């Protein structure tokens, strides 16, 4: 899955939402989240993010490694 990390917080540009072919990017209070089971790993969202907040799970920078869990937990709480 792709994961949305810290640079999205309080930005929520939503350019990624328009690109996603399966509509698996959802809006939370302060950031957007990618549904880890609905994401088809197409990569379309990553280059359009103006803050470069989106990473493939294995490419998440170390300092944002918590965001994988944050995306999973967001959907667990819905
Ligand atoms: Fe949607 Fe593709 Fe991005 Fe996954 S990688 S969130 S399917 S645009």
PDB file of N, CA, C and O and ligand atoms in Angstrom:
ATOM      1  N   UNK A   1       0.818  -1.196   0.000  1.00  0.00           N
ATOM      2  CA  UNK A   1       0.000   0.000   0.000  1.00  0.00           C
ATOM      3  C   UNK A   1       0.862   1.261   0.000  1.00  0.00           C
ATOM      4  O   UNK A   1       2.012   1.227   0.447  1.00  0.00           O
ATOM      5  N   UNK A   2       0.302   2.305  -0.474  1.00  0.00           N
ATOM      6  CA  UNK A   2       0.943   3.607  -0.339  1.00  0.00           C
ATOM      7  C   UNK A   2       0.443   4.229   0.961  1.00  0.00           C
ATOM      8  O   UNK A   2      -0.628   3.863   1.473  1.00  0.00           O
ATOM      9  N   UNK A   3       1.233   5.150   1.505  1.00  0.00           N
ATOM     10  CA  UNK A   3       0.962   5.725   2.823  1.00  0.00           C
ATOM     11  C   UNK A   3       1.128   7.240   2.736  1.00  0.00           C
ATOM     12  O   UNK A   3       2.045   7.736   2.085  1.00  0.00           O
ATOM     13  N   UNK A   4       0.230   7.950   3.401  1.00  0.00           N
ATOM     14  CA  UNK A   4       0.345   9.410   3.458  1.00  0.00           C
ATOM     15  C   UNK A   4       0.993   9.800   4.787  1.00  0.00           C
ATOM     16  O   UNK A   4       0.529   9.392   5.846  1.00  0.00           O
ATOM     17  N   UNK A   5       2.061  10.572   4.704  1.00  0.00           N
ATOM     18  CA  UNK A   5       2.851  10.900   5.895  1.00  0.00           C
ATOM     19  C   UNK A   5       2.675  12.364   6.322  1.00  0.00           C
ATOM     20  O   UNK A   5       1.789  13.082   5.849  1.00  0.00           O
ATOM     21  N   UNK A   6       3.541  12.784   7.204  1.00  0.00           N
ATOM     22  CA  UNK A   6       3.437  14.075   7.896  1.00  0.00           C
ATOM     23  C   UNK A   6       3.220  15.310   7.004  1.00  0.00           C
ATOM     24  O   UNK A   6       2.488  16.218   7.406  1.00  0.00           O
ATOM     25  N   UNK A   7       3.824  15.389   5.812  1.00  0.00           N
ATOM     26  CA  UNK A   7       3.656  16.636   5.043  1.00  0.00           C
ATOM     27  C   UNK A   7       2.208  16.948   4.637  1.00  0.00           C
ATOM     28  O   UNK A   7       1.916  18.082   4.236  1.00  0.00           O
ATOM     29  N   UNK A   8       1.320  15.983   4.752  1.00  0.00           N
ATOM     30  CA  UNK A   8      -0.100  16.241   4.428  1.00  0.00           C
ATOM     31  C   UNK A   8      -0.841  16.933   5.565  1.00  0.00           C
ATOM     32  O   UNK A   8      -1.857  17.590   5.342  1.00  0.00           O
ATOM     33  N   UNK A   9      -0.326  16.789   6.781  1.00  0.00           N
ATOM     34  CA  UNK A   9      -1.036  17.304   7.955  1.00  0.00           C
ATOM     35  C   UNK A   9      -1.298  18.809   7.827  1.00  0.00           C
ATOM     36  O   UNK A   9      -0.377  19.589   7.576  1.00  0.00           O
ATOM     37  N   UNK A  10      -2.576  19.170   7.957  1.00  0.00           N
ATOM     38  CA  UNK A  10      -3.043  20.553   7.861  1.00  0.00           C
ATOM     39  C   UNK A  10      -2.875  21.160   6.467  1.00  0.00           C
ATOM     40  O   UNK A  10      -2.993  22.366   6.302  1.00  0.00           O
ATOM     41  N   UNK A  11      -2.597  20.303   5.473  1.00  0.00           N
ATOM     42  CA  UNK A  11      -2.528  20.776   4.087  1.00  0.00           C
ATOM     43  C   UNK A  11      -3.712  20.200   3.307  1.00  0.00           C
ATOM     44  O   UNK A  11      -4.539  20.936   2.781  1.00  0.00           O
ATOM     45  N   UNK A  12      -3.782  18.876   3.270  1.00  0.00           N
ATOM     46  CA  UNK A  12      -4.903  18.184   2.613  1.00  0.00           C
ATOM     47  C   UNK A  12      -5.219  18.783   1.240  1.00  0.00           C
ATOM     48  O   UNK A  12      -6.339  19.187   0.959  1.00  0.00           O
ATOM     49  N   UNK A  13      -4.213  18.860   0.407  1.00  0.00           N
ATOM     50  CA  UNK A  13      -4.377  19.444  -0.921  1.00  0.00           C
ATOM     51  C   UNK A  13      -5.436  18.735  -1.775  1.00  0.00           C
ATOM     52  O   UNK A  13      -6.133  19.360  -2.562  1.00  0.00           O
ATOM     53  N   UNK A  14      -5.517  17.421  -1.625  1.00  0.00           N
ATOM     54  CA  UNK A  14      -6.503  16.587  -2.322  1.00  0.00           C
ATOM     55  C   UNK A  14      -6.204  16.325  -3.802  1.00  0.00           C
ATOM     56  O   UNK A  14      -7.041  15.729  -4.494  1.00  0.00           O
ATOM     57  N   UNK A  15      -5.079  16.735  -4.317  1.00  0.00           N
ATOM     58  CA  UNK A  15      -4.749  16.419  -5.712  1.00  0.00           C
ATOM     59  C   UNK A  15      -4.736  14.904  -5.903  1.00  0.00           C
ATOM     60  O   UNK A  15      -5.151  14.384  -6.939  1.00  0.00           O
ATOM     61  N   UNK A  16      -4.269  14.180  -4.888  1.00  0.00           N
ATOM     62  CA  UNK A  16      -4.195  12.711  -4.951  1.00  0.00           C
ATOM     63  C   UNK A  16      -5.575  12.086  -5.088  1.00  0.00           C
ATOM     64  O   UNK A  16      -5.742  11.071  -5.765  1.00  0.00           O
ATOM     65  N   UNK A  17      -6.553  12.687  -4.434  1.00  0.00           N
ATOM     66  CA  UNK A  17      -7.911  12.126  -4.449  1.00  0.00           C
ATOM     67  C   UNK A  17      -8.443  12.068  -5.881  1.00  0.00           C
ATOM     68  O   UNK A  17      -9.078  11.095  -6.286  1.00  0.00           O
ATOM     69  N   UNK A  18      -8.144  13.101  -6.645  1.00  0.00           N
ATOM     70  CA  UNK A  18      -8.604  13.141  -8.041  1.00  0.00           C
ATOM     71  C   UNK A  18      -7.892  12.119  -8.918  1.00  0.00           C
ATOM     72  O   UNK A  18      -8.433  11.693  -9.931  1.00  0.00           O
ATOM     73  N   UNK A  19      -6.676  11.741  -8.537  1.00  0.00           N
ATOM     74  CA  UNK A  19      -5.896  10.789  -9.345  1.00  0.00           C
ATOM     75  C   UNK A  19      -6.224   9.335  -9.055  1.00  0.00           C
ATOM     76  O   UNK A  19      -6.043   8.467  -9.902  1.00  0.00           O
ATOM     77  N   UNK A  20      -6.654   9.040  -7.854  1.00  0.00           N
ATOM     78  CA  UNK A  20      -6.794   7.648  -7.431  1.00  0.00           C
ATOM     79  C   UNK A  20      -7.915   6.934  -8.193  1.00  0.00           C
ATOM     80  O   UNK A  20      -9.072   7.332  -8.105  1.00  0.00           O
ATOM     81  N   UNK A  21      -7.568   5.866  -8.925  1.00  0.00           N
ATOM     82  CA  UNK A  21      -8.563   5.182  -9.755  1.00  0.00           C
ATOM     83  C   UNK A  21      -9.570   4.358  -8.957  1.00  0.00           C
ATOM     84  O   UNK A  21     -10.614   3.982  -9.488  1.00  0.00           O
ATOM     85  N   UNK A  22      -9.238   4.070  -7.708  1.00  0.00           N
ATOM     86  CA  UNK A  22     -10.162   3.250  -6.904  1.00  0.00           C
ATOM     87  C   UNK A  22     -10.762   4.022  -5.720  1.00  0.00           C
ATOM     88  O   UNK A  22     -11.414   3.433  -4.856  1.00  0.00           O
ATOM     89  N   UNK A  23     -10.567   5.329  -5.707  1.00  0.00           N
ATOM     90  CA  UNK A  23     -11.137   6.184  -4.657  1.00  0.00           C
ATOM     91  C   UNK A  23     -10.875   5.667  -3.243  1.00  0.00           C
ATOM     92  O   UNK A  23     -11.802   5.574  -2.431  1.00  0.00           O
ATOM     93  N   UNK A  24      -9.614   5.353  -2.985  1.00  0.00           N
ATOM     94  CA  UNK A  24      -9.295   4.813  -1.654  1.00  0.00           C
ATOM     95  C   UNK A  24      -8.592   5.819  -0.763  1.00  0.00           C
ATOM     96  O   UNK A  24      -7.992   5.446   0.246  1.00  0.00           O
ATOM     97  N   UNK A  25      -8.634   7.105  -1.130  1.00  0.00           N
ATOM     98  CA  UNK A  25      -8.022   8.143  -0.287  1.00  0.00           C
ATOM     99  C   UNK A  25      -9.144   8.907   0.414  1.00  0.00           C
ATOM    100  O   UNK A  25     -10.038   9.454  -0.236  1.00  0.00           O
ATOM    101  N   UNK A  26      -9.084   8.899   1.741  1.00  0.00           N
ATOM    102  CA  UNK A  26     -10.166   9.427   2.565  1.00  0.00           C
ATOM    103  C   UNK A  26      -9.676  10.600   3.398  1.00  0.00           C
ATOM    104  O   UNK A  26      -8.504  10.700   3.725  1.00  0.00           O
ATOM    105  N   UNK A  27     -10.619  11.446   3.785  1.00  0.00           N
ATOM    106  CA  UNK A  27     -10.265  12.646   4.528  1.00  0.00           C
ATOM    107  C   UNK A  27     -10.506  12.475   6.020  1.00  0.00           C
ATOM    108  O   UNK A  27     -11.610  12.124   6.437  1.00  0.00           O
ATOM    109  N   UNK A  28      -9.462  12.756   6.805  1.00  0.00           N
ATOM    110  CA  UNK A  28      -9.594  12.790   8.253  1.00  0.00           C
ATOM    111  C   UNK A  28      -9.609  14.237   8.710  1.00  0.00           C
ATOM    112  O   UNK A  28      -9.670  15.155   7.896  1.00  0.00           O
ATOM    113  N   UNK A  29      -9.538  14.456  10.006  1.00  0.00           N
ATOM    114  CA  UNK A  29      -9.624  15.814  10.540  1.00  0.00           C
ATOM    115  C   UNK A  29      -8.458  16.686  10.073  1.00  0.00           C
ATOM    116  O   UNK A  29      -8.650  17.838   9.695  1.00  0.00           O
ATOM    117  N   UNK A  30      -7.234  16.134  10.103  1.00  0.00           N
ATOM    118  CA  UNK A  30      -6.070  16.970   9.801  1.00  0.00           C
ATOM    119  C   UNK A  30      -5.256  16.493   8.618  1.00  0.00           C
ATOM    120  O   UNK A  30      -4.324  17.188   8.193  1.00  0.00           O
ATOM    121  N   UNK A  31      -5.563  15.306   8.106  1.00  0.00           N
ATOM    122  CA  UNK A  31      -4.759  14.751   7.024  1.00  0.00           C
ATOM    123  C   UNK A  31      -5.624  13.812   6.201  1.00  0.00           C
ATOM    124  O   UNK A  31      -6.739  13.467   6.608  1.00  0.00           O
ATOM    125  N   UNK A  32      -5.094  13.426   5.058  1.00  0.00           N
ATOM    126  CA  UNK A  32      -5.767  12.418   4.241  1.00  0.00           C
ATOM    127  C   UNK A  32      -5.154  11.062   4.570  1.00  0.00           C
ATOM    128  O   UNK A  32      -4.016  10.987   5.055  1.00  0.00           O
ATOM    129  N   UNK A  33      -5.897  10.000   4.294  1.00  0.00           N
ATOM    130  CA  UNK A  33      -5.427   8.644   4.569  1.00  0.00           C
ATOM    131  C   UNK A  33      -5.719   7.748   3.380  1.00  0.00           C
ATOM    132  O   UNK A  33      -6.762   7.883   2.740  1.00  0.00           O
ATOM    133  N   UNK A  34      -4.806   6.788   3.142  1.00  0.00           N
ATOM    134  CA  UNK A  34      -5.010   5.790   2.098  1.00  0.00           C
ATOM    135  C   UNK A  34      -5.463   4.496   2.744  1.00  0.00           C
ATOM    136  O   UNK A  34      -4.817   3.998   3.675  1.00  0.00           O
ATOM    137  N   UNK A  35      -6.552   3.962   2.253  1.00  0.00           N
ATOM    138  CA  UNK A  35      -7.046   2.684   2.785  1.00  0.00           C
ATOM    139  C   UNK A  35      -6.092   1.571   2.350  1.00  0.00           C
ATOM    140  O   UNK A  35      -5.947   1.320   1.153  1.00  0.00           O
ATOM    141  N   UNK A  36      -5.447   0.906   3.316  1.00  0.00           N
ATOM    142  CA  UNK A  36      -4.394  -0.057   2.963  1.00  0.00           C
ATOM    143  C   UNK A  36      -4.885  -1.291   2.214  1.00  0.00           C
ATOM    144  O   UNK A  36      -4.096  -1.930   1.521  1.00  0.00           O
ATOM    145  N   UNK A  37      -6.148  -1.627   2.336  1.00  0.00           N
ATOM    146  CA  UNK A  37      -6.643  -2.802   1.611  1.00  0.00           C
ATOM    147  C   UNK A  37      -7.254  -2.432   0.272  1.00  0.00           C
ATOM    148  O   UNK A  37      -7.317  -3.256  -0.639  1.00  0.00           O
ATOM    149  N   UNK A  38      -7.702  -1.199   0.134  1.00  0.00           N
ATOM    150  CA  UNK A  38      -8.310  -0.786  -1.136  1.00  0.00           C
ATOM    151  C   UNK A  38      -7.266  -0.299  -2.140  1.00  0.00           C
ATOM    152  O   UNK A  38      -7.492  -0.330  -3.346  1.00  0.00           O
ATOM    153  N   UNK A  39      -6.139   0.166  -1.651  1.00  0.00           N
ATOM    154  CA  UNK A  39      -5.078   0.685  -2.526  1.00  0.00           C
ATOM    155  C   UNK A  39      -4.552  -0.433  -3.416  1.00  0.00           C
ATOM    156  O   UNK A  39      -4.228  -1.519  -2.939  1.00  0.00           O
ATOM    157  N   UNK A  40      -4.460  -0.146  -4.714  1.00  0.00           N
ATOM    158  CA  UNK A  40      -3.974  -1.150  -5.672  1.00  0.00           C
ATOM    159  C   UNK A  40      -2.514  -0.896  -6.080  1.00  0.00           C
ATOM    160  O   UNK A  40      -2.034  -1.475  -7.059  1.00  0.00           O
ATOM    161  N   UNK A  41      -1.823  -0.034  -5.330  1.00  0.00           N
ATOM    162  CA  UNK A  41      -0.391   0.221  -5.554  1.00  0.00           C
ATOM    163  C   UNK A  41      -0.077   0.730  -6.959  1.00  0.00           C
ATOM    164  O   UNK A  41       0.971   0.402  -7.519  1.00  0.00           O
ATOM    165  N   UNK A  42      -0.973   1.521  -7.515  1.00  0.00           N
ATOM    166  CA  UNK A  42      -0.737   1.999  -8.886  1.00  0.00           C
ATOM    167  C   UNK A  42       0.299   3.115  -8.928  1.00  0.00           C
ATOM    168  O   UNK A  42       0.904   3.360  -9.961  1.00  0.00           O
ATOM    169  N   UNK A  43       0.453   3.837  -7.805  1.00  0.00           N
ATOM    170  CA  UNK A  43       1.440   4.910  -7.737  1.00  0.00           C
ATOM    171  C   UNK A  43       1.011   6.236  -8.326  1.00  0.00           C
ATOM    172  O   UNK A  43       1.779   7.192  -8.335  1.00  0.00           O
ATOM    173  N   UNK A  44      -0.216   6.335  -8.807  1.00  0.00           N
ATOM    174  CA  UNK A  44      -0.670   7.565  -9.471  1.00  0.00           C
ATOM    175  C   UNK A  44      -0.710   8.774  -8.533  1.00  0.00           C
ATOM    176  O   UNK A  44      -0.507   9.909  -8.958  1.00  0.00           O
ATOM    177  N   UNK A  45      -0.968   8.531  -7.273  1.00  0.00           N
ATOM    178  CA  UNK A  45      -1.102   9.636  -6.318  1.00  0.00           C
ATOM    179  C   UNK A  45       0.238  10.279  -5.966  1.00  0.00           C
ATOM    180  O   UNK A  45       0.318  11.473  -5.686  1.00  0.00           O
ATOM    181  N   UNK A  46       1.284   9.474  -5.940  1.00  0.00           N
ATOM    182  CA  UNK A  46       2.564   9.943  -5.394  1.00  0.00           C
ATOM    183  C   UNK A  46       3.115  11.198  -6.087  1.00  0.00           C
ATOM    184  O   UNK A  46       3.469  12.162  -5.415  1.00  0.00           O
ATOM    185  N   UNK A  47       3.211  11.217  -7.427  1.00  0.00           N
ATOM    186  CA  UNK A  47       3.832  12.392  -8.056  1.00  0.00           C
ATOM    187  C   UNK A  47       2.978  13.653  -8.043  1.00  0.00           C
ATOM    188  O   UNK A  47       3.518  14.746  -8.254  1.00  0.00           O
ATOM    189  N   UNK A  48       1.687  13.544  -7.815  1.00  0.00           N
ATOM    190  CA  UNK A  48       0.852  14.749  -7.864  1.00  0.00           C
ATOM    191  C   UNK A  48       0.764  15.470  -6.525  1.00  0.00           C
ATOM    192  O   UNK A  48       0.242  16.583  -6.451  1.00  0.00           O
ATOM    193  N   UNK A  49       1.261  14.857  -5.479  1.00  0.00           N
ATOM    194  CA  UNK A  49       1.181  15.498  -4.164  1.00  0.00           C
ATOM    195  C   UNK A  49       2.143  16.680  -4.088  1.00  0.00           C
ATOM    196  O   UNK A  49       3.353  16.506  -4.214  1.00  0.00           O
ATOM    197  N   UNK A  50       1.620  17.908  -3.868  1.00  0.00           N
ATOM    198  CA  UNK A  50       2.494  19.085  -3.860  1.00  0.00           C
ATOM    199  C   UNK A  50       3.440  19.118  -2.662  1.00  0.00           C
ATOM    200  O   UNK A  50       4.452  19.821  -2.700  1.00  0.00           O
ATOM    201  N   UNK A  51       3.135  18.372  -1.619  1.00  0.00           N
ATOM    202  CA  UNK A  51       4.015  18.376  -0.447  1.00  0.00           C
ATOM    203  C   UNK A  51       4.858  17.100  -0.362  1.00  0.00           C
ATOM    204  O   UNK A  51       5.563  16.890   0.621  1.00  0.00           O
ATOM    205  N   UNK A  52       4.747  16.225  -1.378  1.00  0.00           N
ATOM    206  CA  UNK A  52       5.484  14.955  -1.395  1.00  0.00           C
ATOM    207  C   UNK A  52       5.268  14.162  -0.109  1.00  0.00           C
ATOM    208  O   UNK A  52       6.201  13.699   0.542  1.00  0.00           O
ATOM    209  N   UNK A  53       4.003  14.020   0.236  1.00  0.00           N
ATOM    210  CA  UNK A  53       3.630  13.326   1.475  1.00  0.00           C
ATOM    211  C   UNK A  53       3.386  11.841   1.269  1.00  0.00           C
ATOM    212  O   UNK A  53       3.191  11.116   2.241  1.00  0.00           O
ATOM    213  N   UNK A  54       3.359  11.374   0.012  1.00  0.00           N
ATOM    214  CA  UNK A  54       2.938  10.006  -0.265  1.00  0.00           C
ATOM    215  C   UNK A  54       4.127   9.119  -0.631  1.00  0.00           C
ATOM    216  O   UNK A  54       4.944   9.493  -1.482  1.00  0.00           O
ATOM    217  N   UNK A  55       4.172   7.962   0.020  1.00  0.00           N
ATOM    218  CA  UNK A  55       5.280   7.012  -0.182  1.00  0.00           C
ATOM    219  C   UNK A  55       4.740   5.600  -0.287  1.00  0.00           C
ATOM    220  O   UNK A  55       3.754   5.251   0.389  1.00  0.00           O
ATOM    221  N   UNK A  56       5.436   4.770  -1.080  1.00  0.00           N
ATOM    222  CA  UNK A  56       5.160   3.341  -1.013  1.00  0.00           C
ATOM    223  C   UNK A  56       5.594   2.890   0.380  1.00  0.00           C
ATOM    224  O   UNK A  56       6.561   3.423   0.937  1.00  0.00           O
ATOM    225  N   UNK A  57       4.883   1.947   0.946  1.00  0.00           N
ATOM    226  CA  UNK A  57       5.136   1.581   2.356  1.00  0.00           C
ATOM    227  C   UNK A  57       6.602   1.257   2.658  1.00  0.00           C
ATOM    228  O   UNK A  57       7.106   1.625   3.718  1.00  0.00           O
ATOM    229  N   UNK A  58       7.265   0.590   1.739  1.00  0.00           N
ATOM    230  CA  UNK A  58       8.662   0.215   1.982  1.00  0.00           C
ATOM    231  C   UNK A  58       9.631   1.391   1.817  1.00  0.00           C
ATOM    232  O   UNK A  58      10.810   1.272   2.162  1.00  0.00           O
ATOM    233  N   UNK A  59       9.138   2.482   1.257  1.00  0.00           N
ATOM    234  CA  UNK A  59       9.992   3.646   1.012  1.00  0.00           C
ATOM    235  C   UNK A  59       9.730   4.788   1.991  1.00  0.00           C
ATOM    236  O   UNK A  59      10.255   5.888   1.828  1.00  0.00           O
ATOM    237  N   UNK A  60       8.905   4.541   3.007  1.00  0.00           N
ATOM    238  CA  UNK A  60       8.614   5.591   3.988  1.00  0.00           C
ATOM    239  C   UNK A  60       9.907   6.004   4.689  1.00  0.00           C
ATOM    240  O   UNK A  60      10.632   5.153   5.195  1.00  0.00           O
ATOM    241  N   UNK A  61      10.175   7.291   4.748  1.00  0.00           N
ATOM    242  CA  UNK A  61      11.355   7.734   5.500  1.00  0.00           C
ATOM    243  C   UNK A  61      11.237   7.291   6.962  1.00  0.00           C
ATOM    244  O   UNK A  61      10.133   7.264   7.515  1.00  0.00           O
ATOM    245  N   UNK A  62      12.356   6.949   7.549  1.00  0.00           N
ATOM    246  CA  UNK A  62      12.397   6.440   8.919  1.00  0.00           C
ATOM    247  C   UNK A  62      11.606   7.317   9.901  1.00  0.00           C
ATOM    248  O   UNK A  62      10.849   6.819  10.734  1.00  0.00           O
ATOM    249  N   UNK A  63      11.766   8.628   9.774  1.00  0.00           N
ATOM    250  CA  UNK A  63      11.114   9.519  10.750  1.00  0.00           C
ATOM    251  C   UNK A  63       9.583   9.504  10.624  1.00  0.00           C
ATOM    252  O   UNK A  63       8.898   9.970  11.518  1.00  0.00           O
ATOM    253  N   UNK A  64       9.076   8.977   9.523  1.00  0.00           N
ATOM    254  CA  UNK A  64       7.628   8.926   9.337  1.00  0.00           C
ATOM    255  C   UNK A  64       7.107   7.488   9.326  1.00  0.00           C
ATOM    256  O   UNK A  64       5.999   7.229   8.854  1.00  0.00           O
ATOM    257  N   UNK A  65       7.895   6.576   9.839  1.00  0.00           N
ATOM    258  CA  UNK A  65       7.487   5.163   9.808  1.00  0.00           C
ATOM    259  C   UNK A  65       6.184   4.918  10.565  1.00  0.00           C
ATOM    260  O   UNK A  65       5.450   3.982  10.259  1.00  0.00           O
ATOM    261  N   UNK A  66       5.864   5.771  11.531  1.00  0.00           N
ATOM    262  CA  UNK A  66       4.601   5.644  12.282  1.00  0.00           C
ATOM    263  C   UNK A  66       3.379   5.821  11.395  1.00  0.00           C
ATOM    264  O   UNK A  66       2.282   5.424  11.773  1.00  0.00           O
ATOM    265  N   UNK A  67       3.556   6.472  10.272  1.00  0.00           N
ATOM    266  CA  UNK A  67       2.380   6.791   9.454  1.00  0.00           C
ATOM    267  C   UNK A  67       1.754   5.569   8.793  1.00  0.00           C
ATOM    268  O   UNK A  67       0.575   5.608   8.441  1.00  0.00           O
ATOM    269  N   UNK A  68       2.517   4.501   8.631  1.00  0.00           N
ATOM    270  CA  UNK A  68       1.902   3.273   8.128  1.00  0.00           C
ATOM    271  C   UNK A  68       0.801   2.858   9.101  1.00  0.00           C
ATOM    272  O   UNK A  68      -0.349   2.632   8.728  1.00  0.00           O
ATOM    273  N   UNK A  69       1.163   2.790  10.385  1.00  0.00           N
ATOM    274  CA  UNK A  69       0.215   2.416  11.446  1.00  0.00           C
ATOM    275  C   UNK A  69      -0.940   3.433  11.536  1.00  0.00           C
ATOM    276  O   UNK A  69      -2.092   3.078  11.747  1.00  0.00           O
ATOM    277  N   UNK A  70      -0.618   4.709  11.373  1.00  0.00           N
ATOM    278  CA  UNK A  70      -1.634   5.751  11.480  1.00  0.00           C
ATOM    279  C   UNK A  70      -2.708   5.585  10.407  1.00  0.00           C
ATOM    280  O   UNK A  70      -3.897   5.776  10.662  1.00  0.00           O
ATOM    281  N   UNK A  71      -2.290   5.195   9.212  1.00  0.00           N
ATOM    282  CA  UNK A  71      -3.261   4.986   8.137  1.00  0.00           C
ATOM    283  C   UNK A  71      -4.114   3.755   8.426  1.00  0.00           C
ATOM    284  O   UNK A  71      -5.340   3.802   8.298  1.00  0.00           O
ATOM    285  N   UNK A  72      -3.493   2.671   8.867  1.00  0.00           N
ATOM    286  CA  UNK A  72      -4.243   1.454   9.203  1.00  0.00           C
ATOM    287  C   UNK A  72      -5.238   1.750  10.325  1.00  0.00           C
ATOM    288  O   UNK A  72      -6.414   1.387  10.266  1.00  0.00           O
ATOM    289  N   UNK A  73      -4.763   2.440  11.371  1.00  0.00           N
ATOM    290  CA  UNK A  73      -5.601   2.706  12.545  1.00  0.00           C
ATOM    291  C   UNK A  73      -6.783   3.613  12.222  1.00  0.00           C
ATOM    292  O   UNK A  73      -7.854   3.477  12.811  1.00  0.00           O
ATOM    293  N   UNK A  74      -6.587   4.519  11.285  1.00  0.00           N
ATOM    294  CA  UNK A  74      -7.692   5.412  10.926  1.00  0.00           C
ATOM    295  C   UNK A  74      -8.889   4.598  10.437  1.00  0.00           C
ATOM    296  O   UNK A  74     -10.026   4.846  10.830  1.00  0.00           O
ATOM    297  N   UNK A  75      -8.624   3.596   9.619  1.00  0.00           N
ATOM    298  CA  UNK A  75      -9.725   2.802   9.070  1.00  0.00           C
ATOM    299  C   UNK A  75     -10.269   1.810  10.081  1.00  0.00           C
ATOM    300  O   UNK A  75     -11.445   1.471  10.046  1.00  0.00           O
ATOM    301  N   UNK A  76      -9.424   1.380  11.007  1.00  0.00           N
ATOM    302  CA  UNK A  76      -9.895   0.491  12.071  1.00  0.00           C
ATOM    303  C   UNK A  76     -10.904   1.221  12.952  1.00  0.00           C
ATOM    304  O   UNK A  76     -11.813   0.617  13.509  1.00  0.00           O
ATOM    305  N   UNK A  77     -10.729   2.538  13.061  1.00  0.00           N
ATOM    306  CA  UNK A  77     -11.602   3.329  13.927  1.00  0.00           C
ATOM    307  C   UNK A  77     -12.863   3.837  13.257  1.00  0.00           C
ATOM    308  O   UNK A  77     -13.709   4.442  13.909  1.00  0.00           O
ATOM    309  N   UNK A  78     -13.022   3.618  11.967  1.00  0.00           N
ATOM    310  CA  UNK A  78     -14.217   4.129  11.271  1.00  0.00           C
ATOM    311  C   UNK A  78     -15.473   3.366  11.671  1.00  0.00           C
ATOM    312  O   UNK A  78     -15.405   2.189  11.967  1.00  0.00           O
TER     313      UNK A  78
HETATM  314 FE1  LIG B   1      -4.928   5.225  -5.060  1.00  0.00          FE
HETATM  315 FE2  LIG B   1      -3.005   4.251  -6.651  1.00  0.00          FE
HETATM  316 FE3  LIG B   1      -2.382   6.017  -4.718  1.00  0.00          FE
HETATM  317 FE4  LIG B   1      -3.117   3.531  -4.052  1.00  0.00          FE
HETATM  318  S1  LIG B   1      -1.264   4.124  -5.184  1.00  0.00           S
HETATM  319  S2  LIG B   1      -3.844   5.439  -3.110  1.00  0.00           S
HETATM  320  S3  LIG B   1      -4.644   3.082  -5.646  1.00  0.00           S
HETATM  321  S4  LIG B   1      -3.670   6.418  -6.523  1.00  0.00           S
END
